[in-house]
CSV table of C-alpha atoms in Angstrom, one decimal:
chain,number,residue,atom,x,y,z
A,1,MET,CA,-19.9,-6.4,48.8
A,2,LYS,CA,-23.1,-7.6,48.6
A,3,TYR,CA,-25.6,-7.0,45.8
A,4,TYR,CA,-29.5,-6.4,45.6
A,5,ILE,CA,-31.8,-5.9,42.3
A,6,GLY,CA,-34.7,-3.6,42.7
A,7,ALA,CA,-37.5,-4.7,39.4
A,8,ASP,CA,-40.5,-1.6,38.8
A,9,ILE,CA,-42.7,-3.5,36.4
A,10,GLY,CA,-44.8,-0.7,35.7
A,11,THR,CA,-47.1,0.3,33.4
A,12,THR,CA,-45.0,1.8,30.8
A,13,SER,CA,-42.0,-0.2,31.0
A,14,THR,CA,-39.8,-2.0,34.1
A,15,LYS,CA,-37.2,-0.6,35.3
A,16,VAL,CA,-34.9,-2.8,37.1
A,17,VAL,CA,-31.8,-0.9,39.2
A,18,LEU,CA,-28.5,-2.9,40.7
A,19,PHE,CA,-27.8,-1.3,44.7
A,20,ASP,CA,-25.4,-2.4,46.8
A,21,GLU,CA,-25.5,-3.4,50.3
A,22,THR,CA,-26.3,0.4,52.0
A,23,PHE,CA,-28.6,1.1,49.0
A,24,GLN,CA,-27.0,3.8,46.7
A,25,ASN,CA,-28.6,3.2,42.9
A,26,LEU,CA,-25.0,1.7,40.7
A,27,ASP,CA,-26.3,1.8,37.6
A,28,PHE,CA,-30.3,0.7,35.3
A,29,VAL,CA,-32.0,-0.6,32.6
A,30,SER,CA,-35.5,0.4,31.8
A,31,LYS,CA,-37.4,-1.9,28.9
A,32,GLY,CA,-41.5,-0.3,27.7
A,33,TYR,CA,-43.6,-2.5,26.0
A,34,ARG,CA,-47.2,-2.0,23.9
A,35,THR,CA,-50.0,-1.2,25.5
A,36,TYR,CA,-53.1,-2.8,23.0
A,37,GLN,CA,-55.9,-0.6,22.9
A,38,ASP,CA,-58.2,-2.9,20.3
A,39,LYS,CA,-61.7,-1.1,21.6
A,40,ALA,CA,-62.9,2.0,23.3
A,41,HIS,CA,-61.9,1.6,26.9
A,42,TYR,CA,-59.3,-1.5,26.8
A,43,ALA,CA,-56.2,-1.0,28.0
A,44,GLU,CA,-53.4,-4.5,28.3
A,45,GLN,CA,-50.1,-5.2,27.4
A,46,ASP,CA,-49.0,-8.7,26.6
A,47,PRO,CA,-47.8,-10.7,29.8
A,48,GLU,CA,-44.8,-12.1,27.5
A,49,GLU,CA,-43.6,-8.9,26.2
A,50,VAL,CA,-43.5,-7.5,29.6
A,51,PHE,CA,-42.0,-11.3,30.6
A,52,GLU,CA,-39.8,-10.9,27.8
A,53,SER,CA,-38.0,-6.6,28.5
A,54,PHE,CA,-37.9,-7.6,32.5
A,55,LEU,CA,-34.9,-10.3,31.4
A,56,GLN,CA,-34.1,-8.4,28.6
A,57,ALA,CA,-32.7,-5.8,31.5
A,58,VAL,CA,-31.5,-7.2,33.9
A,59,GLU,CA,-29.7,-9.4,31.4
A,60,GLU,CA,-27.9,-5.7,30.2
A,61,LEU,CA,-27.8,-4.2,33.7
A,62,LEU,CA,-25.5,-7.3,34.8
A,63,ASN,CA,-23.9,-7.9,31.2
A,64,ARG,CA,-22.0,-3.9,32.3
A,65,HIS,CA,-20.9,-5.2,35.8
A,66,GLU,CA,-20.3,-8.5,34.6
A,67,GLU,CA,-17.9,-8.3,38.8
A,68,LYS,CA,-20.6,-7.6,41.1
A,69,ARG,CA,-22.9,-10.5,39.2
A,70,GLU,CA,-21.8,-13.3,40.7
A,71,HIS,CA,-22.6,-11.3,44.2
A,72,VAL,CA,-26.3,-10.3,43.8
A,73,THR,CA,-28.0,-11.8,46.4
A,74,TYR,CA,-31.9,-11.0,45.5
A,75,MET,CA,-34.8,-9.4,43.3
A,76,ALA,CA,-37.2,-7.8,44.2
A,77,PHE,CA,-39.7,-6.8,43.0
A,78,SER,CA,-42.4,-3.7,42.9
A,79,SER,CA,-45.0,-3.3,39.8
A,80,ALA,CA,-47.7,-1.2,39.1
A,81,MET,CA,-51.1,-2.8,41.1
A,82,HIS,CA,-54.6,-3.8,39.8
A,83,SER,CA,-53.6,-5.8,36.9
A,84,LEU,CA,-55.6,-8.8,36.3
A,85,ILE,CA,-55.0,-11.9,34.4
A,86,LEU,CA,-57.0,-14.6,33.6
A,87,MET,CA,-55.3,-18.4,33.0
A,88,ASP,CA,-56.5,-21.4,31.7
A,89,GLU,CA,-55.5,-25.0,33.0
A,90,LYS,CA,-52.6,-25.3,30.8
A,91,ASP,CA,-51.0,-22.4,32.7
A,92,GLN,CA,-51.8,-20.2,29.7
A,93,PRO,CA,-53.3,-16.8,29.3
A,94,LEU,CA,-57.0,-16.8,28.4
A,95,THR,CA,-56.4,-12.4,28.7
A,96,LYS,CA,-53.6,-9.9,27.9
A,97,SER,CA,-52.4,-7.9,30.9
A,98,ILE,CA,-55.8,-6.2,31.6
A,99,LEU,CA,-54.7,-2.4,33.6
A,100,TRP,CA,-56.0,-0.4,36.1
A,101,SER,CA,-56.9,2.3,33.0
A,102,ASP,CA,-59.0,0.6,31.2
A,103,SER,CA,-61.8,1.5,32.1
A,104,ARG,CA,-64.9,-1.0,30.6
A,105,ALA,CA,-66.2,-2.3,33.0
A,106,GLU,CA,-67.5,1.9,34.1
A,107,GLU,CA,-70.7,1.0,34.2
A,108,LEU,CA,-71.0,-1.8,36.2
A,109,VAL,CA,-69.6,0.5,39.0
A,110,GLU,CA,-72.0,2.6,38.5
A,111,GLU,CA,-75.1,0.2,39.3
A,112,PHE,CA,-72.4,-1.5,41.5
A,113,LYS,CA,-72.6,1.5,43.8
A,114,LYS,CA,-76.5,2.0,43.9
A,115,ARG,CA,-76.7,-1.3,45.7
A,116,GLU,CA,-77.0,-1.3,49.9
A,117,ASP,CA,-74.5,-3.1,50.7
A,118,ALA,CA,-71.9,-1.3,48.4
A,119,GLY,CA,-69.9,0.6,51.2
A,120,ALA,CA,-69.2,-2.8,52.6
A,121,PHE,CA,-66.5,-4.4,49.7
A,122,TYR,CA,-65.2,-1.5,50.9
A,123,GLN,CA,-65.0,-1.3,54.1
A,124,LYS,CA,-63.5,-4.7,54.0
A,125,THR,CA,-61.3,-4.4,50.9
A,126,GLY,CA,-59.8,-1.0,51.7
A,127,THR,CA,-60.1,-1.0,47.8
A,128,PRO,CA,-62.5,2.0,46.4
A,129,LEU,CA,-65.0,1.3,44.1
A,130,HIS,CA,-64.1,2.2,40.4
A,131,PRO,CA,-62.9,0.2,37.3
A,132,MET,CA,-59.5,0.4,38.6
A,133,SER,CA,-60.2,-2.9,40.2
A,134,PRO,CA,-60.0,-6.6,39.8
A,135,PHE,CA,-62.6,-6.8,41.1
A,136,PHE,CA,-65.2,-5.4,38.3
A,137,LYS,CA,-62.7,-6.3,36.1
A,138,LEU,CA,-63.7,-9.7,37.0
A,139,LEU,CA,-67.8,-9.2,37.6
A,140,TRP,CA,-67.1,-7.8,33.4
A,141,PHE,CA,-66.3,-11.0,32.4
A,142,GLN,CA,-68.3,-12.6,34.1
A,143,LYS,CA,-71.4,-11.1,32.8
A,144,ASN,CA,-69.5,-11.0,29.2
A,145,THR,CA,-68.2,-13.6,29.3
A,146,ASP,CA,-68.1,-17.1,29.8
A,147,LEU,CA,-64.0,-17.2,30.8
A,148,LEU,CA,-65.1,-17.6,33.9
A,149,LYS,CA,-65.8,-21.0,33.5
A,150,LYS,CA,-61.7,-21.4,32.1
A,151,THR,CA,-60.5,-19.9,34.7
A,152,LYS,CA,-57.5,-21.8,36.7
A,153,LYS,CA,-56.6,-18.7,37.9
A,154,ALA,CA,-56.5,-14.9,38.1
A,155,ILE,CA,-53.8,-13.6,38.8
A,156,GLY,CA,-51.8,-9.9,38.5
A,157,ILE,CA,-49.2,-9.3,36.2
A,158,LYS,CA,-46.2,-9.6,39.2
A,159,GLU,CA,-48.1,-12.8,39.7
A,160,PHE,CA,-47.0,-14.2,36.1
A,161,ILE,CA,-43.1,-13.2,36.7
A,162,MET,CA,-43.2,-15.3,39.4
A,163,ARG,CA,-44.8,-18.2,38.3
A,164,LYS,CA,-41.9,-17.4,35.5
A,165,LEU,CA,-38.9,-17.2,38.0
A,166,SER,CA,-40.7,-19.5,41.1
A,167,GLY,CA,-42.8,-22.5,39.4
A,168,GLU,CA,-45.8,-21.6,41.9
A,169,TYR,CA,-49.0,-19.3,41.9
A,170,VAL,CA,-47.4,-16.6,44.3
A,171,VAL,CA,-48.9,-13.1,45.2
A,172,ASP,CA,-48.3,-11.0,47.6
A,173,TYR,CA,-50.6,-9.2,50.6
A,174,SER,CA,-50.3,-5.9,49.2
A,175,ILE,CA,-50.9,-6.7,45.8
A,176,ALA,CA,-53.8,-8.4,47.2
A,177,SER,CA,-54.9,-5.5,48.8
A,178,ALA,CA,-56.0,-3.7,45.8
A,179,THR,CA,-57.5,-6.1,44.6
A,180,GLY,CA,-61.1,-6.0,46.0
A,181,LEU,CA,-61.1,-9.3,47.0
A,182,PHE,CA,-59.1,-9.5,50.0
A,183,HIS,CA,-60.0,-8.7,53.3
A,184,LEU,CA,-57.3,-6.3,54.7
A,185,GLN,CA,-58.0,-7.9,58.7
A,186,ASP,CA,-57.8,-11.0,57.7
A,187,LEU,CA,-55.2,-11.0,54.7
A,188,VAL,CA,-57.7,-14.0,53.2
A,189,PHE,CA,-59.3,-13.4,49.8
A,190,ASP,CA,-62.9,-12.9,51.2
A,191,GLU,CA,-64.8,-14.9,50.0
A,192,GLU,CA,-68.0,-13.5,50.2
A,193,ILE,CA,-66.6,-11.3,48.3
A,194,LEU,CA,-66.3,-13.9,45.8
A,195,GLN,CA,-68.9,-15.5,45.1
A,196,GLU,CA,-70.3,-12.5,43.7
A,197,LEU,CA,-68.4,-13.4,40.6
A,198,SER,CA,-69.2,-17.1,41.2
A,199,MET,CA,-65.2,-18.3,42.1
A,200,VAL,CA,-63.2,-19.8,45.0
A,201,PRO,CA,-59.7,-19.3,46.8
A,202,SER,CA,-58.3,-21.5,45.3
A,203,GLN,CA,-58.8,-19.8,41.6
A,204,PHE,CA,-56.3,-17.0,43.0
A,205,SER,CA,-52.8,-16.8,43.5
A,206,ARG,CA,-51.3,-18.1,46.9
A,207,PRO,CA,-51.0,-14.8,49.9
A,208,VAL,CA,-47.6,-14.9,50.8
A,209,ASP,CA,-46.3,-11.9,53.3
A,210,VAL,CA,-43.7,-9.4,51.1
A,211,GLU,CA,-40.6,-10.7,52.8
A,212,GLU,CA,-41.3,-13.5,51.1
A,213,MET,CA,-38.5,-15.2,49.9
A,214,PHE,CA,-38.3,-18.2,46.8
A,215,SER,CA,-35.7,-19.9,45.0
A,216,LEU,CA,-34.8,-18.9,41.3
A,217,LYS,CA,-35.7,-21.6,39.4
A,218,ASN,CA,-36.9,-21.1,35.4
A,219,LEU,CA,-33.1,-22.0,33.9
A,220,GLU,CA,-34.0,-19.8,30.7
A,221,ALA,CA,-33.8,-17.0,33.4
A,222,LEU,CA,-30.8,-18.6,34.7
A,223,SER,CA,-29.4,-19.5,31.2
A,224,ARG,CA,-30.0,-16.0,29.9
A,225,THR,CA,-28.6,-14.0,32.8
A,226,LYS,CA,-26.4,-15.7,34.4
A,227,LEU,CA,-27.2,-15.3,37.8
A,228,PRO,CA,-25.7,-17.7,40.6
A,229,SER,CA,-28.3,-20.4,41.7
A,230,SER,CA,-28.1,-19.1,45.4
A,231,CYS,CA,-29.7,-16.0,44.0
A,232,LYS,CA,-33.6,-15.5,45.4
A,233,VAL,CA,-36.8,-13.7,44.9
A,234,LEU,CA,-38.1,-11.6,46.8
A,235,ILE,CA,-41.6,-11.2,46.5
A,236,GLY,CA,-42.0,-7.7,47.5
A,237,GLY,CA,-45.1,-5.4,47.6
A,238,SER,CA,-46.7,-2.8,45.3
A,239,ASP,CA,-45.8,0.5,43.4
A,240,GLY,CA,-47.2,2.8,45.7
A,241,CYS,CA,-46.8,0.9,48.3
A,242,LEU,CA,-43.3,0.8,48.6
A,243,ALA,CA,-42.5,4.7,46.5
A,244,ASN,CA,-43.7,5.0,51.0
A,245,LEU,CA,-40.4,2.2,51.9
A,246,GLY,CA,-38.0,3.6,48.8
A,247,GLY,CA,-38.7,7.2,49.8
A,248,ASP,CA,-39.2,6.9,53.1
A,249,VAL,CA,-41.8,8.8,53.7
A,250,THR,CA,-42.8,6.4,56.6
A,251,GLU,CA,-43.0,8.5,59.8
A,252,PRO,CA,-46.8,10.1,61.3
A,253,TYR,CA,-46.4,13.7,59.8
A,254,GLU,CA,-45.2,13.2,56.7
A,255,ALA,CA,-46.8,12.6,53.1
A,256,ALA,CA,-45.8,11.5,49.1
A,257,VAL,CA,-46.9,13.3,46.9
A,258,THR,CA,-46.4,12.2,43.2
A,259,LEU,CA,-47.5,14.4,40.3
A,260,GLY,CA,-46.5,13.9,37.0
A,261,THR,CA,-48.7,12.8,34.1
A,262,SER,CA,-51.5,11.3,36.9
A,263,GLY,CA,-51.1,12.3,40.8
A,264,ALA,CA,-50.8,10.7,43.9
A,265,VAL,CA,-51.0,11.5,47.7
A,266,ARG,CA,-49.8,8.6,50.3
A,267,ILE,CA,-49.6,8.6,54.0
A,268,THR,CA,-47.8,6.1,56.2
A,269,SER,CA,-50.2,4.9,58.7
A,270,ASP,CA,-50.0,1.9,61.6
A,271,ARG,CA,-52.7,0.7,61.0
A,272,ILE,CA,-55.4,-0.1,59.0
A,273,LEU,CA,-57.9,3.1,58.7
A,274,LEU,CA,-61.5,3.5,55.9
A,275,HIS,CA,-62.7,6.3,54.9
A,276,PRO,CA,-66.4,6.6,55.8
A,277,GLU,CA,-67.0,7.8,52.2
A,278,GLY,CA,-64.6,4.9,50.4
A,279,LYS,CA,-62.7,8.5,49.1
A,280,ILE,CA,-58.8,6.6,50.2
A,281,PHE,CA,-57.4,3.7,49.1
A,282,CYS,CA,-55.6,1.9,52.7
A,283,TYR,CA,-53.8,-0.8,51.4
A,284,TYR,CA,-50.6,-4.1,53.2
A,285,LEU,CA,-47.6,-1.8,53.1
A,286,ARG,CA,-46.0,-4.7,55.2
A,287,LYS,CA,-46.8,-6.0,59.1
A,288,GLY,CA,-48.0,-2.8,60.8
A,289,GLN,CA,-47.1,-0.7,58.2
A,290,TYR,CA,-50.4,0.2,55.9
A,291,VAL,CA,-50.6,3.2,52.7
A,292,LEU,CA,-53.9,5.9,53.4
A,293,GLY,CA,-53.6,8.0,49.9
A,294,GLY,CA,-55.5,8.6,46.8
A,295,ALA,CA,-54.6,8.9,43.2
A,296,VAL,CA,-56.0,12.5,40.8
A,297,ASN,CA,-56.6,11.5,36.9
A,298,ASN,CA,-55.5,14.7,36.8
A,299,GLY,CA,-51.9,16.4,36.2
A,300,GLY,CA,-49.1,17.1,34.1
A,301,ASN,CA,-51.7,15.6,31.2
A,302,VAL,CA,-53.6,19.4,32.2
A,303,LEU,CA,-51.2,21.2,31.5
A,304,ALA,CA,-50.1,19.9,28.7
A,305,TYR,CA,-53.9,20.4,27.0
A,306,LEU,CA,-53.3,23.7,28.1
A,307,SER,CA,-50.4,24.2,26.1
A,308,GLY,CA,-51.4,23.1,23.3
A,309,LEU,CA,-54.5,25.8,24.3
A,310,PHE,CA,-52.7,28.4,24.9
A,311,TYR,CA,-49.5,28.2,22.4
A,312,GLU,CA,-48.7,27.2,19.1
A,313,HIS,CA,-45.5,25.5,19.7
A,314,PRO,CA,-46.5,23.8,23.4
A,315,ASP,CA,-42.5,24.1,24.6
A,316,HIS,CA,-43.4,27.3,24.5
A,317,PHE,CA,-46.3,27.2,27.8
A,318,TYR,CA,-43.3,24.7,30.3
A,319,ARG,CA,-40.8,27.9,28.7
A,320,ASP,CA,-43.2,30.7,30.1
A,321,LEU,CA,-44.4,29.2,32.5
A,322,SER,CA,-42.9,30.6,35.5
A,323,LYS,CA,-42.6,33.9,33.9
A,324,ASN,CA,-47.0,33.7,33.9
A,325,LEU,CA,-46.9,32.4,37.6
A,326,LEU,CA,-45.0,35.4,38.6
A,327,GLU,CA,-46.9,38.3,36.9
A,328,SER,CA,-49.5,36.5,38.6
A,329,GLU,CA,-51.3,36.7,41.7
A,330,PRO,CA,-53.1,33.8,44.1
A,331,GLY,CA,-56.8,33.8,43.0
A,332,ALA,CA,-55.9,33.9,39.4
A,333,GLU,CA,-57.7,37.4,38.9
A,334,GLY,CA,-61.3,35.7,40.9
A,335,ILE,CA,-61.0,32.6,38.1
A,336,THR,CA,-60.7,29.2,39.7
A,337,PHE,CA,-60.4,25.9,38.3
A,338,ILE,CA,-61.9,22.5,38.0
A,339,PRO,CA,-59.4,19.8,36.9
A,340,TYR,CA,-61.2,17.1,35.8
A,341,LEU,CA,-59.9,17.4,32.4
A,342,TYR,CA,-60.0,13.1,32.7
A,343,GLY,CA,-61.9,12.4,34.5
A,344,GLU,CA,-61.4,11.2,37.9
A,345,ARG,CA,-61.0,9.3,41.1
A,346,ALA,CA,-59.7,10.7,44.7
A,347,PRO,CA,-61.7,12.0,46.0
A,348,TYR,CA,-65.0,11.5,43.4
A,349,TYR,CA,-64.5,8.5,41.1
A,350,ASP,CA,-66.3,9.0,38.6
A,351,GLY,CA,-64.7,9.3,35.5
A,352,HIS,CA,-67.5,11.2,33.3
A,353,LEU,CA,-66.8,14.1,35.8
A,354,PHE,CA,-65.9,17.7,33.6
A,355,ALA,CA,-63.1,20.3,33.4
A,356,GLY,CA,-64.3,24.1,33.5
A,357,PHE,CA,-63.0,27.9,34.6
A,358,VAL,CA,-65.4,29.5,37.0
A,359,GLY,CA,-65.3,33.2,37.4
A,360,ILE,CA,-64.0,34.9,33.4
A,361,THR,CA,-64.7,38.1,33.5
A,362,PRO,CA,-63.4,40.6,31.1
A,363,ARG,CA,-59.8,41.1,33.1
A,364,ALA,CA,-58.9,38.1,32.1
A,365,GLU,CA,-55.9,37.4,30.2
A,366,LYS,CA,-53.8,34.6,29.7
A,367,LYS,CA,-51.7,34.1,32.5
A,368,HIS,CA,-54.5,34.0,34.8
A,369,PHE,CA,-55.9,31.1,33.9
A,370,ILE,CA,-52.9,29.1,33.6
A,371,ARG,CA,-52.5,30.1,36.7
A,372,ALA,CA,-56.4,29.2,38.2
A,373,ALA,CA,-55.2,25.9,36.6
A,374,VAL,CA,-52.7,25.1,38.4
A,375,GLU,CA,-54.1,26.4,41.6
A,376,GLY,CA,-57.5,24.0,40.9
A,377,ILE,CA,-54.7,21.1,39.9
A,378,PHE,CA,-53.4,21.5,43.7
A,379,PHE,CA,-56.7,22.0,45.0
A,380,ASN,CA,-57.7,18.9,43.9
A,381,LEU,CA,-54.3,17.7,46.1
A,382,LYS,CA,-55.4,19.2,48.9
A,383,GLU,CA,-58.8,17.8,48.9
A,384,VAL,CA,-57.5,14.2,48.2
A,385,LEU,CA,-55.3,15.6,50.8
A,386,THR,CA,-57.6,16.3,53.7
A,387,GLU,CA,-59.4,14.1,53.5
A,388,ILE,CA,-56.3,11.6,54.8
A,389,GLU,CA,-56.3,14.0,57.2
A,390,ARG,CA,-59.4,13.5,58.6
A,391,LEU,CA,-59.2,9.6,59.0
A,392,HIS,CA,-55.0,10.1,59.9
A,393,GLY,CA,-54.5,13.3,62.2
A,394,LYS,CA,-52.9,16.4,60.9
A,395,ILE,CA,-49.7,16.3,58.4
A,396,SER,CA,-47.2,18.6,58.6
A,397,LEU,CA,-44.5,18.1,56.7
A,398,LEU,CA,-45.0,16.9,52.2
A,399,LYS,CA,-42.4,15.1,49.6
A,400,VAL,CA,-42.9,16.0,46.7
A,401,SER,CA,-41.7,14.4,43.5
A,402,GLY,CA,-42.5,13.9,39.2
A,403,GLY,CA,-41.7,16.6,36.6
A,404,VAL,CA,-44.3,19.3,38.0
A,405,PHE,CA,-42.6,19.7,40.4
A,406,GLU,CA,-39.7,20.4,38.6
A,407,ASN,CA,-40.2,24.0,37.9
A,408,HIS,CA,-38.9,26.2,41.4
A,409,GLU,CA,-41.9,28.4,41.2
A,410,MET,CA,-44.6,25.4,40.9
A,411,ALA,CA,-42.9,23.5,43.9
A,412,SER,CA,-42.8,27.0,45.9
A,413,ILE,CA,-46.9,27.8,45.0
A,414,LEU,CA,-47.3,24.2,46.2
A,415,ALA,CA,-45.9,24.5,49.4
A,416,GLU,CA,-48.5,28.6,49.5
A,417,VAL,CA,-51.3,26.5,48.4
A,418,MET,CA,-50.8,23.1,51.4
A,419,GLY,CA,-50.5,25.5,54.0
A,420,ARG,CA,-47.3,23.0,54.6
A,421,GLU,CA,-43.5,22.6,54.0
A,422,VAL,CA,-42.6,21.4,51.1
A,423,GLN,CA,-39.8,18.6,50.5
A,424,ARG,CA,-38.5,18.4,46.9
A,425,VAL,CA,-36.9,15.0,46.3
A,426,ASP,CA,-35.5,12.5,43.8
A,427,ALA,CA,-38.5,9.7,43.8
A,428,ALA,CA,-37.3,8.4,40.6
A,429,SER,CA,-36.3,4.4,41.6
A,430,SER,CA,-38.6,5.0,45.2
A,431,SER,CA,-40.1,1.5,44.9
A,432,SER,CA,-37.7,0.2,43.7
A,433,LEU,CA,-35.7,1.0,46.8
A,434,GLY,CA,-38.8,0.0,48.8
A,435,ALA,CA,-38.7,-4.0,47.3
A,436,VAL,CA,-35.2,-3.8,48.4
A,437,ARG,CA,-35.7,-2.7,52.0
A,438,LEU,CA,-37.8,-4.9,52.9
A,439,GLY,CA,-35.2,-7.9,52.5
A,440,ILE,CA,-32.8,-5.8,55.0
A,441,GLU,CA,-33.8,-4.7,58.3
A,442,GLY,CA,-31.8,-1.9,60.6
A,443,ILE,CA,-29.9,0.1,57.8
A,444,ARG,CA,-30.8,3.2,57.4
A,445,LEU,CA,-30.8,5.4,54.1
A,446,ASN,CA,-28.9,7.5,53.1
A,447,THR,CA,-30.0,11.2,53.0
A,448,LYS,CA,-29.3,14.4,51.1
A,449,LYS,CA,-30.1,17.6,52.6
A,450,LYS,CA,-33.2,18.7,50.3
A,451,GLU,CA,-34.8,21.3,49.0
A,452,MET,CA,-37.2,23.4,51.4
A,453,PHE,CA,-39.9,25.6,50.7
A,454,LEU,CA,-42.0,26.7,53.6
A,455,PRO,CA,-45.8,28.8,53.0
A,456,GLY,CA,-45.5,32.1,53.6
A,457,ASP,CA,-47.4,35.2,53.9
A,458,LYS,CA,-49.9,33.9,51.3
A,459,ALA,CA,-51.3,30.3,53.3
A,460,LEU,CA,-54.3,32.8,54.8
A,461,GLN,CA,-55.9,34.3,51.2
A,462,TYR,CA,-55.4,30.9,49.6
A,463,GLU,CA,-57.1,28.4,52.3
A,464,GLU,CA,-60.0,30.8,51.7
A,465,ASN,CA,-59.9,30.6,47.9
A,466,PHE,CA,-59.9,26.7,48.7
A,467,LYS,CA,-63.3,26.8,50.0
A,468,ARG,CA,-64.3,28.5,47.1
A,469,TYR,CA,-62.9,26.1,45.4
A,470,GLN,CA,-64.5,22.4,47.8
A,471,LYS,CA,-67.7,25.0,47.2
A,472,ILE,CA,-67.4,25.4,42.8
A,473,THR,CA,-66.7,21.4,42.5
A,474,LYS,CA,-69.6,20.1,44.9
A,475,ALA,CA,-71.9,22.6,42.7
A,476,VAL,CA,-69.7,20.8,39.2
A,477,VAL,CA,-70.8,17.4,40.6
A,478,ARG,CA,-75.1,18.1,41.5
A,479,LEU,CA,-74.6,19.4,38.0
A,480,LYS,CA,-73.3,16.1,36.3
A,481,TYR,CA,-75.9,14.2,38.7
A,482,LEU,CA,-78.9,16.5,36.8
A,483,LEU,CA,-77.5,16.6,33.4
A,484,ASP,CA,-77.6,12.7,33.8
A,485,GLU,CA,-80.7,12.2,35.7
A,486,GLU,CA,-81.9,14.9,32.2
A,487,ASP,CA,-80.7,11.3,29.8
């Protein structure tokens, strides 16, 4: 029996999972690390701490499975997108690992969007114009420091780990396609974009395909993990793209919807599809497959905020959630919730958008505000899905995961709001599984029967409510820009 390790390098922890050759999840270990927010808008991690957490996780996992250790064929990697580390001539970090959520480049992005050629950058790369993009992180360093002059390589966190393990600076096409620097069609770092930064392709890692294998050369890693010298390292891809592969979201009629603290809607396409207004990302999954979608800032974090407003004991909010939803009707007594409490990525990519309840009357009760909030969060996801369908065509099945959908009533309402079948799936290790799957062709996943939710007679009413929501959100966006002009 052969075994495989899938490692998912996330923004709060690294999770390593042991799979057998039928892709059964046998065990996992997760190790967290600190995020440094030393200044406003900063979000950074120590790359050495991340690497140490990875090694500790692999050690602990294999110590539990001594008899399987020598049969581990390869380790495959998934990682979060949009990180940036500047490395000096001695291959030492000049910076910490700057996360996607670091927003120090926000003002630069707003200025950049005013350029006539701004849209061309998205059309080349598939990466939306947003502070998360490493292109804008590098632009910030160019304009505010002299570090780029000292930079031998500009890399992401997975590249840092791959360098440690293999001795090479390599980046997979999937991670590279989310940097805002990489030509999605030609699969090279775009020299015209790099000229904006006064940088050259040699300052970036060598791009390789996601199935590329490397030898494990790090003696410390071999000693601590006691992996066989024959064990290879498969470079893998990005977490969002591999979640589609690991979650078996590969048919043209399917979309993955995740909703935890934040959320996302993603589909898999057999071709590059780019939004005329840059509202949808398009990233490389593997040869002949791309992942389109949009990530949203506002999900379970909005409910967590409201739980503290409506309840003295916030946990009672979740205890009563189903009851409040069942005792209120669609439309929430005329209240529409605009969910941009934490700004928004897709579809507006504006960190300064704000939230609000519209349509409050004296008839409104607590349960109506709670239902309106849930509907607003789901309408936001539907806006993203609508933009995807403009490019791709109709989606009929949503495979949903995340803590929010553990509540039965929430999954049921989503089916009504979206007007589509909803299938609740377990996606806890889907990115790690997707990474491992890259190395083995022709083996199908063992699929278990999943719980389904079907849209019912309320779907038409929700469609009308969605049109109202769209009118109000457009008005809110216009209001925000009017207020900005006055300032």
